Short mmCIF file of N, CA and C in Angstrom, two decimals:
data_model
loop_
_atom_site.label_atom_id
_atom_site.label_comp_id
_atom_site.label_asym_id
_atom_site.label_seq_id
_atom_site.Cartn_x
_atom_site.Cartn_y
_atom_site.Cartn_z
N UNK E 1 62.79 25.72 329.86
CA UNK E 1 64.12 25.12 329.84
C UNK E 1 63.98 23.65 329.50
N UNK E 2 64.75 23.20 328.55
CA UNK E 2 64.73 21.80 328.15
C UNK E 2 65.26 20.93 329.28
N UNK E 3 64.78 19.69 329.31
CA UNK E 3 65.20 18.75 330.35
C UNK E 3 66.70 18.60 330.39
N UNK E 4 67.35 18.54 329.22
CA UNK E 4 68.80 18.38 329.19
C UNK E 4 69.50 19.62 329.77
N UNK E 5 68.92 20.82 329.58
CA UNK E 5 69.49 22.04 330.18
C UNK E 5 69.37 21.99 331.69
N UNK E 6 68.22 21.54 332.19
CA UNK E 6 68.02 21.44 333.64
C UNK E 6 68.99 20.42 334.23
N UNK E 7 69.18 19.31 333.55
CA UNK E 7 70.11 18.29 334.03
C UNK E 7 71.54 18.84 334.08
N UNK E 8 71.92 19.57 333.04
CA UNK E 8 73.25 20.19 333.02
C UNK E 8 73.38 21.19 334.16
N UNK E 9 72.37 22.04 334.33
CA UNK E 9 72.39 23.04 335.39
C UNK E 9 72.55 22.37 336.76
N UNK E 10 71.73 21.37 337.04
CA UNK E 10 71.78 20.70 338.35
C UNK E 10 73.12 19.98 338.55
N UNK E 11 73.62 19.34 337.49
CA UNK E 11 74.91 18.67 337.59
C UNK E 11 76.03 19.64 337.91
N UNK E 12 76.03 20.79 337.24
CA UNK E 12 77.06 21.80 337.49
C UNK E 12 76.89 22.44 338.87
N UNK E 13 75.64 22.60 339.31
CA UNK E 13 75.38 23.14 340.65
C UNK E 13 76.05 22.28 341.71
N UNK E 14 75.96 20.97 341.57
CA UNK E 14 76.56 20.08 342.56
C UNK E 14 78.06 19.89 342.37
N UNK E 15 78.53 19.89 341.11
CA UNK E 15 79.96 19.70 340.87
C UNK E 15 80.79 20.96 341.05
N UNK E 16 80.19 22.12 340.75
CA UNK E 16 80.93 23.39 340.80
C UNK E 16 80.10 24.45 341.52
N UNK E 17 79.82 24.24 342.81
CA UNK E 17 78.95 25.18 343.53
C UNK E 17 79.53 26.60 343.63
N UNK E 18 80.84 26.75 343.48
CA UNK E 18 81.45 28.08 343.50
C UNK E 18 81.16 28.85 342.21
N UNK E 19 80.78 28.15 341.14
CA UNK E 19 80.45 28.81 339.88
C UNK E 19 78.94 28.94 339.67
N UNK E 20 78.17 28.00 340.19
CA UNK E 20 76.71 28.01 340.02
C UNK E 20 76.10 28.18 341.40
N UNK E 21 75.63 29.37 341.71
CA UNK E 21 75.13 29.62 343.06
C UNK E 21 73.61 29.79 343.10
N UNK E 22 72.94 29.76 341.97
CA UNK E 22 71.48 29.88 341.94
C UNK E 22 70.86 28.58 342.43
N UNK E 23 69.69 28.71 343.04
CA UNK E 23 68.94 27.53 343.48
C UNK E 23 68.25 26.84 342.31
N UNK E 24 67.88 27.64 341.32
CA UNK E 24 67.18 27.13 340.14
C UNK E 24 67.45 28.08 338.98
N UNK E 25 67.30 27.61 337.76
CA UNK E 25 67.46 28.50 336.62
C UNK E 25 66.41 29.62 336.67
N UNK E 26 66.71 30.74 336.08
CA UNK E 26 65.78 31.87 336.04
C UNK E 26 64.51 31.48 335.28
N UNK E 27 63.37 31.92 335.81
CA UNK E 27 62.08 31.60 335.20
C UNK E 27 61.88 32.39 333.90
N UNK E 28 60.94 31.93 333.11
CA UNK E 28 60.61 32.60 331.86
C UNK E 28 60.16 34.04 332.11
N UNK E 29 59.37 34.25 333.17
CA UNK E 29 58.89 35.59 333.50
C UNK E 29 60.01 36.53 333.89
N UNK E 30 60.96 36.03 334.70
CA UNK E 30 62.10 36.85 335.09
C UNK E 30 62.95 37.19 333.86
N UNK E 31 63.19 36.21 333.02
CA UNK E 31 64.00 36.45 331.82
C UNK E 31 63.33 37.46 330.90
N UNK E 32 62.02 37.36 330.75
CA UNK E 32 61.30 38.31 329.90
C UNK E 32 61.41 39.73 330.46
N UNK E 33 61.34 39.87 331.77
CA UNK E 33 61.48 41.21 332.38
C UNK E 33 62.90 41.74 332.19
N UNK E 34 63.89 40.87 332.26
CA UNK E 34 65.28 41.29 332.05
C UNK E 34 65.47 41.87 330.65
N UNK E 35 64.79 41.30 329.66
CA UNK E 35 64.96 41.71 328.27
C UNK E 35 63.89 42.69 327.79
N UNK E 36 62.99 43.07 328.64
CA UNK E 36 61.80 43.84 328.23
C UNK E 36 62.11 45.16 327.55
N UNK E 37 63.18 45.83 327.89
CA UNK E 37 63.46 47.15 327.33
C UNK E 37 64.53 47.14 326.24
N UNK E 38 64.95 45.95 325.83
CA UNK E 38 65.95 45.87 324.76
C UNK E 38 65.29 46.20 323.42
N UNK E 39 66.07 46.81 322.53
CA UNK E 39 65.55 47.25 321.24
C UNK E 39 66.55 46.83 320.16
N UNK E 40 66.11 46.03 319.19
CA UNK E 40 67.04 45.54 318.16
C UNK E 40 67.77 46.64 317.39
N UNK E 41 67.21 47.85 317.32
CA UNK E 41 67.87 48.91 316.56
C UNK E 41 68.86 49.72 317.40
N UNK E 42 68.92 49.46 318.70
CA UNK E 42 69.82 50.24 319.56
C UNK E 42 71.20 49.62 319.74
N UNK E 43 71.46 48.50 319.09
CA UNK E 43 72.81 47.95 319.13
C UNK E 43 72.96 46.71 319.97
N UNK E 44 74.21 46.40 320.23
CA UNK E 44 74.60 45.15 320.88
C UNK E 44 74.22 45.11 322.35
N UNK E 45 74.23 43.89 322.89
CA UNK E 45 73.95 43.62 324.30
C UNK E 45 75.06 42.73 324.83
N UNK E 46 75.51 43.00 326.04
CA UNK E 46 76.44 42.12 326.74
C UNK E 46 75.65 41.40 327.81
N UNK E 47 75.80 40.08 327.85
CA UNK E 47 75.14 39.26 328.86
C UNK E 47 76.22 38.68 329.78
N UNK E 48 76.01 38.81 331.08
CA UNK E 48 76.95 38.27 332.06
C UNK E 48 76.34 37.07 332.77
N UNK E 49 77.12 36.01 332.91
CA UNK E 49 76.63 34.81 333.60
C UNK E 49 75.52 34.14 332.81
N UNK E 50 75.79 33.80 331.56
CA UNK E 50 74.76 33.29 330.66
C UNK E 50 74.21 31.92 331.06
N UNK E 51 74.98 31.15 331.82
CA UNK E 51 74.48 29.84 332.27
C UNK E 51 74.09 28.95 331.12
N UNK E 52 72.90 28.34 331.23
CA UNK E 52 72.42 27.46 330.17
C UNK E 52 71.62 28.20 329.10
N UNK E 53 71.43 29.51 329.27
CA UNK E 53 70.85 30.30 328.20
C UNK E 53 69.42 30.77 328.37
N UNK E 54 68.85 30.70 329.57
CA UNK E 54 67.47 31.18 329.73
C UNK E 54 67.35 32.68 329.43
N UNK E 55 68.25 33.48 329.98
CA UNK E 55 68.20 34.92 329.71
C UNK E 55 68.64 35.18 328.27
N UNK E 56 69.58 34.40 327.78
CA UNK E 56 70.01 34.52 326.39
C UNK E 56 68.82 34.38 325.46
N UNK E 57 68.00 33.37 325.70
CA UNK E 57 66.80 33.13 324.87
C UNK E 57 65.90 34.36 324.90
N UNK E 58 65.69 34.96 326.07
CA UNK E 58 64.83 36.14 326.18
C UNK E 58 65.43 37.33 325.42
N UNK E 59 66.76 37.47 325.46
CA UNK E 59 67.43 38.55 324.72
C UNK E 59 67.19 38.37 323.22
N UNK E 60 67.36 37.15 322.74
CA UNK E 60 67.15 36.87 321.32
C UNK E 60 65.67 37.02 320.95
N UNK E 61 64.78 36.60 321.85
CA UNK E 61 63.33 36.75 321.61
C UNK E 61 62.93 38.23 321.55
N UNK E 62 63.72 39.10 322.19
CA UNK E 62 63.45 40.54 322.13
C UNK E 62 63.89 41.14 320.79
N UNK E 63 64.45 40.31 319.92
CA UNK E 63 64.84 40.76 318.59
C UNK E 63 66.31 41.06 318.41
N UNK E 64 67.10 40.84 319.45
CA UNK E 64 68.55 41.05 319.33
C UNK E 64 69.13 39.89 318.52
N UNK E 65 69.84 40.21 317.45
CA UNK E 65 70.44 39.17 316.61
C UNK E 65 71.56 38.48 317.38
N UNK E 66 71.75 37.17 317.17
CA UNK E 66 72.82 36.46 317.90
C UNK E 66 74.18 37.12 317.78
N UNK E 67 74.50 37.66 316.61
CA UNK E 67 75.81 38.29 316.45
C UNK E 67 75.92 39.60 317.21
N UNK E 68 74.80 40.14 317.69
CA UNK E 68 74.81 41.35 318.51
C UNK E 68 74.69 41.06 320.00
N UNK E 69 74.73 39.79 320.34
CA UNK E 69 74.69 39.39 321.76
C UNK E 69 76.05 38.81 322.13
N UNK E 70 76.66 39.37 323.15
CA UNK E 70 77.99 38.97 323.61
C UNK E 70 77.84 38.39 325.01
N UNK E 71 77.89 37.06 325.12
CA UNK E 71 77.60 36.36 326.37
C UNK E 71 78.87 35.90 327.05
N UNK E 72 79.00 36.29 328.32
CA UNK E 72 80.15 35.90 329.14
C UNK E 72 79.70 34.81 330.11
N UNK E 73 80.48 33.75 330.17
CA UNK E 73 80.20 32.63 331.09
C UNK E 73 81.53 31.98 331.46
N UNK E 74 81.74 31.70 332.74
CA UNK E 74 82.98 31.07 333.18
C UNK E 74 82.98 29.55 333.02
N UNK E 75 81.83 28.93 333.14
CA UNK E 75 81.74 27.48 333.15
C UNK E 75 81.89 26.93 331.72
N UNK E 76 82.91 26.10 331.47
CA UNK E 76 83.13 25.61 330.10
C UNK E 76 82.00 24.75 329.57
N UNK E 77 81.33 23.98 330.42
CA UNK E 77 80.22 23.16 329.96
C UNK E 77 79.04 24.03 329.53
N UNK E 78 78.79 25.09 330.28
CA UNK E 78 77.73 26.03 329.89
C UNK E 78 78.09 26.73 328.58
N UNK E 79 79.37 27.10 328.42
CA UNK E 79 79.80 27.74 327.17
C UNK E 79 79.55 26.82 325.97
N UNK E 80 79.89 25.54 326.13
CA UNK E 80 79.65 24.58 325.05
C UNK E 80 78.17 24.50 324.72
N UNK E 81 77.32 24.47 325.74
CA UNK E 81 75.87 24.40 325.53
C UNK E 81 75.37 25.66 324.82
N UNK E 82 75.84 26.81 325.24
CA UNK E 82 75.43 28.06 324.60
C UNK E 82 75.79 28.06 323.12
N UNK E 83 77.01 27.66 322.80
CA UNK E 83 77.45 27.63 321.40
C UNK E 83 76.61 26.66 320.58
N UNK E 84 76.26 25.52 321.17
CA UNK E 84 75.46 24.52 320.46
C UNK E 84 74.02 24.99 320.26
N UNK E 85 73.45 25.65 321.26
CA UNK E 85 72.04 26.02 321.21
C UNK E 85 71.76 27.35 320.50
N UNK E 86 72.77 28.22 320.42
CA UNK E 86 72.56 29.55 319.85
C UNK E 86 73.62 29.86 318.80
N UNK E 87 73.49 29.29 317.59
CA UNK E 87 74.49 29.55 316.54
C UNK E 87 74.61 31.05 316.27
N UNK E 88 75.84 31.50 316.14
CA UNK E 88 76.11 32.90 315.86
C UNK E 88 76.30 33.75 317.10
N UNK E 89 75.94 33.22 318.27
CA UNK E 89 76.11 33.94 319.53
C UNK E 89 77.61 34.09 319.82
N UNK E 90 78.01 35.25 320.29
CA UNK E 90 79.38 35.48 320.72
C UNK E 90 79.51 35.00 322.16
N UNK E 91 80.22 33.92 322.38
CA UNK E 91 80.37 33.34 323.72
C UNK E 91 81.83 33.49 324.15
N UNK E 92 82.01 34.06 325.35
CA UNK E 92 83.34 34.28 325.90
C UNK E 92 83.45 33.54 327.22
N UNK E 93 84.41 32.62 327.31
CA UNK E 93 84.65 31.94 328.58
C UNK E 93 85.65 32.78 329.35
N UNK E 94 85.12 33.59 330.27
CA UNK E 94 85.96 34.52 331.02
C UNK E 94 85.20 35.03 332.23
N UNK E 95 85.89 35.75 333.08
CA UNK E 95 85.27 36.37 334.24
C UNK E 95 84.49 37.61 333.81
N UNK E 96 83.35 37.81 334.42
CA UNK E 96 82.56 39.01 334.15
C UNK E 96 83.32 40.26 334.58
N UNK E 97 84.27 40.11 335.48
CA UNK E 97 85.08 41.24 335.91
C UNK E 97 85.93 41.81 334.78
N UNK E 98 86.09 41.05 333.71
CA UNK E 98 86.86 41.50 332.55
C UNK E 98 85.98 41.97 331.40
N UNK E 99 84.70 42.22 331.67
CA UNK E 99 83.78 42.60 330.59
C UNK E 99 84.19 43.89 329.89
N UNK E 100 84.95 44.74 330.56
CA UNK E 100 85.43 45.97 329.94
C UNK E 100 86.40 45.73 328.81
N UNK E 101 86.91 44.50 328.66
CA UNK E 101 87.87 44.18 327.60
C UNK E 101 87.22 43.59 326.35
N UNK E 102 85.91 43.40 326.37
CA UNK E 102 85.24 42.81 325.20
C UNK E 102 85.42 43.69 323.97
N UNK E 103 85.49 43.07 322.79
CA UNK E 103 85.69 43.83 321.55
C UNK E 103 84.39 44.41 320.99
N UNK E 104 83.64 45.11 321.83
CA UNK E 104 82.40 45.75 321.42
C UNK E 104 82.21 47.01 322.26
N UNK E 105 81.71 48.06 321.63
CA UNK E 105 81.49 49.33 322.33
C UNK E 105 80.09 49.84 322.04
N UNK E 106 79.68 50.84 322.80
CA UNK E 106 78.37 51.48 322.64
C UNK E 106 77.22 50.47 322.69
N UNK E 107 77.29 49.54 323.63
CA UNK E 107 76.21 48.58 323.78
C UNK E 107 75.01 49.27 324.42
N UNK E 108 73.84 48.75 324.12
CA UNK E 108 72.64 49.36 324.69
C UNK E 108 72.41 48.95 326.13
N UNK E 109 72.88 47.75 326.50
CA UNK E 109 72.67 47.28 327.87
C UNK E 109 73.61 46.14 328.19
N UNK E 110 73.90 46.03 329.47
CA UNK E 110 74.56 44.85 330.02
C UNK E 110 73.48 44.16 330.85
N UNK E 111 73.21 42.90 330.55
CA UNK E 111 72.16 42.13 331.21
C UNK E 111 72.84 41.03 332.01
N UNK E 112 72.62 41.03 333.32
CA UNK E 112 73.38 40.15 334.20
C UNK E 112 72.53 39.12 334.93
N UNK E 113 72.95 37.88 334.81
CA UNK E 113 72.36 36.79 335.58
C UNK E 113 73.27 36.38 336.73
N UNK E 114 74.19 37.25 337.11
CA UNK E 114 75.17 36.94 338.16
C UNK E 114 74.60 37.17 339.56
N UNK E 115 75.14 36.46 340.54
CA UNK E 115 74.76 36.70 341.94
C UNK E 115 75.60 37.86 342.50
N UNK E 116 75.35 39.05 342.02
CA UNK E 116 76.21 40.20 342.28
C UNK E 116 76.42 40.48 343.76
N UNK E 117 75.36 40.38 344.57
CA UNK E 117 75.51 40.71 345.99
C UNK E 117 76.39 39.73 346.75
N UNK E 118 76.57 38.53 346.22
CA UNK E 118 77.43 37.57 346.91
C UNK E 118 78.90 37.72 346.53
N UNK E 119 79.18 38.68 345.66
CA UNK E 119 80.56 38.89 345.18
C UNK E 119 81.27 39.93 346.02
N UNK E 120 82.60 39.82 346.12
CA UNK E 120 83.36 40.86 346.81
C UNK E 120 83.19 42.22 346.14
N UNK E 121 83.30 43.27 346.92
CA UNK E 121 83.13 44.62 346.41
C UNK E 121 84.07 44.90 345.24
N UNK E 122 85.29 44.43 345.30
CA UNK E 122 86.25 44.69 344.22
C UNK E 122 85.79 44.08 342.89
N UNK E 123 85.23 42.87 342.94
CA UNK E 123 84.72 42.25 341.71
C UNK E 123 83.48 43.00 341.22
N UNK E 124 82.60 43.40 342.13
CA UNK E 124 81.46 44.24 341.72
C UNK E 124 81.95 45.51 341.03
N UNK E 125 82.96 46.12 341.62
CA UNK E 125 83.51 47.36 341.05
C UNK E 125 84.04 47.09 339.63
N UNK E 126 84.78 45.99 339.45
CA UNK E 126 85.31 45.65 338.13
C UNK E 126 84.18 45.45 337.11
N UNK E 127 83.14 44.74 337.51
CA UNK E 127 82.01 44.48 336.61
C UNK E 127 81.31 45.79 336.26
N UNK E 128 81.03 46.59 337.26
CA UNK E 128 80.29 47.83 337.01
C UNK E 128 81.14 48.86 336.27
N UNK E 129 82.44 48.86 336.49
CA UNK E 129 83.33 49.74 335.72
C UNK E 129 83.36 49.29 334.26
N UNK E 130 83.38 47.98 334.04
CA UNK E 130 83.30 47.45 332.67
C UNK E 130 82.00 47.87 332.00
N UNK E 131 80.90 47.81 332.74
CA UNK E 131 79.62 48.29 332.22
C UNK E 131 79.74 49.75 331.78
N UNK E 132 80.30 50.58 332.66
CA UNK E 132 80.42 52.02 332.37
C UNK E 132 81.28 52.27 331.12
N UNK E 133 82.28 51.41 330.89
CA UNK E 133 83.16 51.57 329.73
C UNK E 133 82.48 51.15 328.43
N UNK E 134 81.57 50.20 328.50
CA UNK E 134 81.02 49.59 327.29
C UNK E 134 79.66 50.12 326.87
N UNK E 135 78.89 50.63 327.80
CA UNK E 135 77.51 51.02 327.47
C UNK E 135 77.46 52.40 326.83
N UNK E 136 76.55 52.55 325.87
CA UNK E 136 76.32 53.85 325.24
C UNK E 136 75.64 54.79 326.23
N UNK E 137 75.75 56.10 326.02
CA UNK E 137 75.04 57.02 326.90
C UNK E 137 73.55 56.66 326.98
N UNK E 138 73.04 56.63 328.19
CA UNK E 138 71.64 56.28 328.41
C UNK E 138 71.39 54.79 328.52
N UNK E 139 72.44 53.97 328.37
CA UNK E 139 72.29 52.53 328.46
C UNK E 139 72.15 52.04 329.88
N UNK E 140 71.71 50.82 330.03
CA UNK E 140 71.41 50.25 331.36
C UNK E 140 72.29 49.05 331.70
N UNK E 141 72.44 48.85 333.01
CA UNK E 141 72.95 47.60 333.56
C UNK E 141 71.74 46.94 334.20
N UNK E 142 71.32 45.79 333.70
CA UNK E 142 70.10 45.11 334.15
C UNK E 142 70.50 43.93 335.03
N UNK E 143 70.00 43.91 336.26
CA UNK E 143 70.39 42.91 337.24
C UNK E 143 69.17 42.50 338.06
N UNK E 144 69.02 41.21 338.31
CA UNK E 144 67.94 40.79 339.20
C UNK E 144 68.49 40.51 340.58
N UNK E 145 67.60 40.52 341.55
CA UNK E 145 67.96 40.20 342.92
C UNK E 145 66.77 39.56 343.62
N UNK E 146 67.05 38.77 344.63
CA UNK E 146 66.00 38.16 345.44
C UNK E 146 65.69 39.00 346.66
N UNK E 147 66.59 39.90 347.03
CA UNK E 147 66.45 40.66 348.27
C UNK E 147 65.75 41.99 348.08
N UNK E 148 65.57 42.71 349.21
CA UNK E 148 64.83 43.97 349.18
C UNK E 148 65.67 45.20 348.82
N UNK E 149 66.99 45.04 348.71
CA UNK E 149 67.88 46.18 348.46
C UNK E 149 68.48 46.10 347.07
N UNK E 150 68.98 47.24 346.56
CA UNK E 150 69.64 47.21 345.25
C UNK E 150 70.79 46.20 345.24
N UNK E 151 70.95 45.47 344.13
CA UNK E 151 71.97 44.42 344.06
C UNK E 151 73.38 44.89 343.74
N UNK E 152 73.63 46.17 343.86
CA UNK E 152 74.98 46.71 343.73
C UNK E 152 75.26 47.44 345.05
N UNK E 153 76.41 47.18 345.66
CA UNK E 153 76.71 47.79 346.95
C UNK E 153 76.72 49.31 346.85
N UNK E 154 76.40 49.95 347.96
CA UNK E 154 76.30 51.41 348.00
C UNK E 154 77.61 52.08 347.59
N UNK E 155 78.73 51.55 348.05
CA UNK E 155 80.02 52.16 347.72
C UNK E 155 80.25 52.20 346.21
N UNK E 156 79.90 51.12 345.50
CA UNK E 156 80.07 51.08 344.05
C UNK E 156 79.04 51.98 343.38
N UNK E 157 77.81 51.97 343.87
CA UNK E 157 76.79 52.88 343.30
C UNK E 157 77.23 54.32 343.40
N UNK E 158 77.79 54.69 344.57
CA UNK E 158 78.23 56.07 344.78
C UNK E 158 79.43 56.42 343.91
N UNK E 159 80.42 55.50 343.83
CA UNK E 159 81.62 55.75 343.02
C UNK E 159 81.29 55.98 341.55
N UNK E 160 80.31 55.25 341.04
CA UNK E 160 79.98 55.34 339.61
C UNK E 160 78.76 56.23 339.35
N UNK E 161 78.25 56.84 340.40
CA UNK E 161 77.11 57.77 340.27
C UNK E 161 75.93 57.08 339.58
N UNK E 162 75.51 55.94 340.14
CA UNK E 162 74.45 55.14 339.54
C UNK E 162 73.08 55.50 340.12
N UNK E 163 72.10 55.55 339.26
CA UNK E 163 70.70 55.64 339.67
C UNK E 163 70.03 54.35 339.20
N UNK E 164 68.81 54.09 339.67
CA UNK E 164 68.16 52.85 339.28
C UNK E 164 66.64 52.97 339.29
N UNK E 165 66.06 52.04 338.55
CA UNK E 165 64.62 51.78 338.56
C UNK E 165 64.46 50.31 338.87
N UNK E 166 63.34 49.93 339.48
CA UNK E 166 63.14 48.51 339.78
C UNK E 166 61.75 48.07 339.35
N UNK E 167 61.68 46.81 339.00
CA UNK E 167 60.41 46.21 338.57
C UNK E 167 59.60 45.80 339.80
N UNK E 168 58.38 45.40 339.54
CA UNK E 168 57.61 44.74 340.59
C UNK E 168 58.20 43.37 340.84
N UNK E 169 57.76 42.75 341.90
CA UNK E 169 58.27 41.41 342.24
C UNK E 169 57.75 40.39 341.23
N UNK E 170 58.61 39.50 340.81
CA UNK E 170 58.25 38.42 339.90
C UNK E 170 58.05 37.19 340.78
N UNK E 171 56.80 36.94 341.12
CA UNK E 171 56.45 35.92 342.10
C UNK E 171 56.67 34.50 341.61
N UNK E 172 56.59 34.27 340.30
CA UNK E 172 56.69 32.91 339.79
C UNK E 172 58.12 32.45 339.58
N UNK E 173 59.08 33.27 339.98
CA UNK E 173 60.48 32.85 339.95
C UNK E 173 60.78 32.14 341.26
N UNK E 174 61.76 31.23 341.27
CA UNK E 174 62.15 30.53 342.50
C UNK E 174 63.58 30.92 342.85
N UNK E 175 63.78 31.68 343.93
CA UNK E 175 62.77 32.39 344.72
C UNK E 175 62.29 33.64 343.97
N UNK E 176 61.21 34.27 344.48
CA UNK E 176 60.73 35.50 343.83
C UNK E 176 61.85 36.53 343.72
N UNK E 177 61.82 37.29 342.64
CA UNK E 177 62.90 38.25 342.35
C UNK E 177 62.31 39.54 341.81
N UNK E 178 63.17 40.54 341.72
CA UNK E 178 62.82 41.77 341.01
C UNK E 178 64.03 42.20 340.19
N UNK E 179 63.76 43.03 339.17
CA UNK E 179 64.80 43.46 338.24
C UNK E 179 65.11 44.93 338.49
N UNK E 180 66.40 45.23 338.57
CA UNK E 180 66.87 46.60 338.68
C UNK E 180 67.54 47.00 337.38
N UNK E 181 67.32 48.24 336.97
CA UNK E 181 67.97 48.81 335.79
C UNK E 181 68.78 50.02 336.27
N UNK E 182 70.09 49.86 336.26
CA UNK E 182 71.01 50.91 336.71
C UNK E 182 71.48 51.71 335.50
N UNK E 183 71.69 53.01 335.71
CA UNK E 183 72.30 53.85 334.69
C UNK E 183 73.18 54.88 335.39
N UNK E 184 74.11 55.44 334.61
CA UNK E 184 75.00 56.46 335.16
C UNK E 184 74.41 57.84 334.91
N UNK E 185 74.50 58.68 335.92
CA UNK E 185 74.09 60.07 335.74
C UNK E 185 75.35 60.91 335.54
N UNK E 186 75.17 61.99 334.81
CA UNK E 186 76.33 62.85 334.47
C UNK E 186 76.89 63.55 335.69
#
């Protein structure tokens, strides 16, 4: 992460703590794990909570073209930074709860940098329902968490019939994290 990105992140963390709840930007290792299973030939990707673009960079490094990456971010300063740093990226200043309204279908994955467990169940439900509406069959919802449990509440997992796989712990992230890949079963 460039020094100017870190400064922007820290400034927004202190000015808008309700929008920026992470202690630090996601590490390179965590971002790489988030994007590890993306495939440039499988179509578009939706990114939730793009922030200053660490996960965005990993998505693009995985071979996803900027025009096939649809990044949602609520913070207007982060949106401006994303547009400046990633020409051609589709940036939407909106709530992730509205991701089901994006003008893209059959995406291969939704990749989330959101603090999902700290959100109300209704907002989680809206986000995960949007995922279910937009992802192609067999597609994933990719989410990291710092805790030992799945980062989607049980009630939402049950309602949407979600299964998951999880990565090993990524120790070099602050704090250490792991990545979950959720999918819907028939």
